[in-house]
Each structure stands twice: as C-alpha cells, then as structure tokens.
GROMACS .gro file of C-alpha atoms in nm:
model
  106
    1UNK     CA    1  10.962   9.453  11.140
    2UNK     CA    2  11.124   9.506  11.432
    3UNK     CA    3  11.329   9.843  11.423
    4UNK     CA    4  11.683   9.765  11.491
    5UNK     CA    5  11.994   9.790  11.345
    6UNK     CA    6  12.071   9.449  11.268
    7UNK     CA    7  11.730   9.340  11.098
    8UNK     CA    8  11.791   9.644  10.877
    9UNK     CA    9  12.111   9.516  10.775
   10UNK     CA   10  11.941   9.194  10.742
   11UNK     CA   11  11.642   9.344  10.498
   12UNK     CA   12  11.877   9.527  10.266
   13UNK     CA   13  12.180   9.214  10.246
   14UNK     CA   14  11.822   9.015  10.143
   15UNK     CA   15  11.765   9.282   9.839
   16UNK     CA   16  12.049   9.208   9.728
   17UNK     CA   17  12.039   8.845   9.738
   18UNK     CA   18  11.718   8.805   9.582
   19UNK     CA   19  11.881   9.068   9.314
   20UNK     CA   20  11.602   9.361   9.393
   21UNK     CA   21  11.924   9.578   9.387
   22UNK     CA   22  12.116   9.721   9.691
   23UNK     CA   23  12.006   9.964   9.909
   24UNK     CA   24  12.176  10.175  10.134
   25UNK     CA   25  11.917  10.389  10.253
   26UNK     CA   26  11.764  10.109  10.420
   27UNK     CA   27  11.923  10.111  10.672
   28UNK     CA   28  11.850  10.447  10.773
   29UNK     CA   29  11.488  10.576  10.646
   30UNK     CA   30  11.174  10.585  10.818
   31UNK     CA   31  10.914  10.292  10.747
   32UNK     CA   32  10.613  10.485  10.692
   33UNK     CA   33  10.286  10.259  10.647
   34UNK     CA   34  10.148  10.328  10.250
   35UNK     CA   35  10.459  10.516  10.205
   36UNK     CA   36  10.770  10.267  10.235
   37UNK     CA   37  10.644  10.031   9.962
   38UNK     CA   38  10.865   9.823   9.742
   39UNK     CA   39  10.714   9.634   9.443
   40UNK     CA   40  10.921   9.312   9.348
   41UNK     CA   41  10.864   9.030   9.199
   42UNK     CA   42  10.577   8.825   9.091
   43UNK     CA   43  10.326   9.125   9.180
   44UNK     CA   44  10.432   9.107   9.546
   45UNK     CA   45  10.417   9.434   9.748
   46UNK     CA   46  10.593   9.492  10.033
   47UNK     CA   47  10.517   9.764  10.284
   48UNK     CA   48  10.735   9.765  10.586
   49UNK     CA   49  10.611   9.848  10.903
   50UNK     CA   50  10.739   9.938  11.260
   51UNK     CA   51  10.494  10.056  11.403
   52UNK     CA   52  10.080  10.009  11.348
   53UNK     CA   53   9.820  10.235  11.391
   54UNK     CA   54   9.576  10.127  11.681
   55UNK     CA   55   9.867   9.860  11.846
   56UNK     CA   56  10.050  10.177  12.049
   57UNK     CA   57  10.019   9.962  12.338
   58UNK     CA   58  10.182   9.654  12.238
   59UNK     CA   59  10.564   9.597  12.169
   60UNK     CA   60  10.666   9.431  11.891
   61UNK     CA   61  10.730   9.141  12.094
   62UNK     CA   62  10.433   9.082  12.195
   63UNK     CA   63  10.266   9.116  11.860
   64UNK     CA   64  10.553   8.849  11.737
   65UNK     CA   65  10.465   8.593  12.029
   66UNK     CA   66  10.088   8.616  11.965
   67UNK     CA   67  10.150   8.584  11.588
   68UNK     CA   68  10.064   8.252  11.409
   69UNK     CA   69  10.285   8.102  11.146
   70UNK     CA   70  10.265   7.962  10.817
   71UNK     CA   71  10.508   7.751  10.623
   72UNK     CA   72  10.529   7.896  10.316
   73UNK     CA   73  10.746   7.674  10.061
   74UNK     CA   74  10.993   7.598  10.383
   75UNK     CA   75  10.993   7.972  10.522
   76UNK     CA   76  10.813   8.027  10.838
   77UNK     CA   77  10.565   8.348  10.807
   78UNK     CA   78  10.429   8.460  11.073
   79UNK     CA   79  10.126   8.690  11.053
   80UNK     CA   80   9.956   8.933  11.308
   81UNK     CA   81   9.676   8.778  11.492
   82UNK     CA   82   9.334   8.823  11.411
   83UNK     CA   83   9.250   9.037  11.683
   84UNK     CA   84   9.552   9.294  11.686
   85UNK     CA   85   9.480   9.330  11.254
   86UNK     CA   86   9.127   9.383  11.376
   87UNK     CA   87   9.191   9.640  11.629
   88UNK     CA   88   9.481   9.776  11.399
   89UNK     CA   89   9.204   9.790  11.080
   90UNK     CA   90   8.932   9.955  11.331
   91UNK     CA   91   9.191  10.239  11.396
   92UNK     CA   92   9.319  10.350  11.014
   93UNK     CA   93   8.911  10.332  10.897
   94UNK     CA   94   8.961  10.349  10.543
   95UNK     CA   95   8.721  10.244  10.365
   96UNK     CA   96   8.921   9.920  10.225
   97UNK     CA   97   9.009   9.859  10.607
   98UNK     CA   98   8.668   9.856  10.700
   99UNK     CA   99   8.553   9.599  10.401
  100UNK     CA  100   8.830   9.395  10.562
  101UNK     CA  101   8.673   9.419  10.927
  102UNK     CA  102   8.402   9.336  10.774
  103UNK     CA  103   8.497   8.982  10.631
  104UNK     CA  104   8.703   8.925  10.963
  105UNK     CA  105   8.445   8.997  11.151
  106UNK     CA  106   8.279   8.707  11.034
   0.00000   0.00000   0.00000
C-alpha cells in the first residue's frame, strides 16, 4: 500500500464497509510485514505492507506501474511482478520464501 494519508483513510472507511469493524488506529500505526495482519473473512489474510524487504530501491510507484492485474469478480488486483517478489523473496530467506523461489524460479 502506498503510505499516505488518504489511502489510510481509504483502508479503514473499507473495514467498515465490509463490516470487519472500525478502526481508528489505522490510520496511524506502522505496517510491519508478519506483524500487521488482519484475518477476515472466508480464511483471507491480509498483511499490509509499505515497504518490502529487498525492493529499497524502488518507489512504490514503480512497483505499481510494473505490476500486472487481475480481474477478480470486477475488482482490478494488481500483483507485484515476478521479478521484484523474486528479488523481494531472495532477501527475507525464510525457509517458506525460498520454497517459493523455488517454484518461481521455474
């Protein structure tokens, strides 16, 4: 996510409207990767990021542009391209990051 006020806003107005509850401190508390996880609905879990090990060098925008997109059910998704999750999975090294490089690898 890109850090700024207004998508904050956005994020916790979207709690609410999906009825996940409301928020404040959204709008104000670190997104820490593995640590800012909400569990909602149908087994989804969301961990918000602003930042991604290994992608120091790249701005969000340029992550976003190079993302590809997915309609899912009429919402556009878009998800990191292969390469920056590669490079992004290379730096954390956990073992569940490197099965991934693994398969993506491939």
């Amino acid at each position: 996510m890109k850090d700024m006020p207004e998508n904050r806003k956005n994020l916790r107005k979207a709690f609410v409207a999906l009825g996940y509850g409301d928020y404040p401190e959204i709008e104000t508390m670190p997104f820490l990767p593995e640590w800012t996880t909400f569990y909602i609905s149908g087994g989804i879990v969301l961990d918000i990021m602003t930042e991604m090990k290994g992608l120091e060098s790249y701005t969000f925008d340029q992550c976003f542009e190079r993302a590809k997109k997915a309609d899912l059910n009429g919402v556009i998704v878009p998800f990191l391209h292969i390469n920056e999750l590669m490079v992004n999975k290379k730096a954390i090294s956990l073992p569940k990051d490197l099965i991934d490089l693994i398969e993506l690898e491939k």
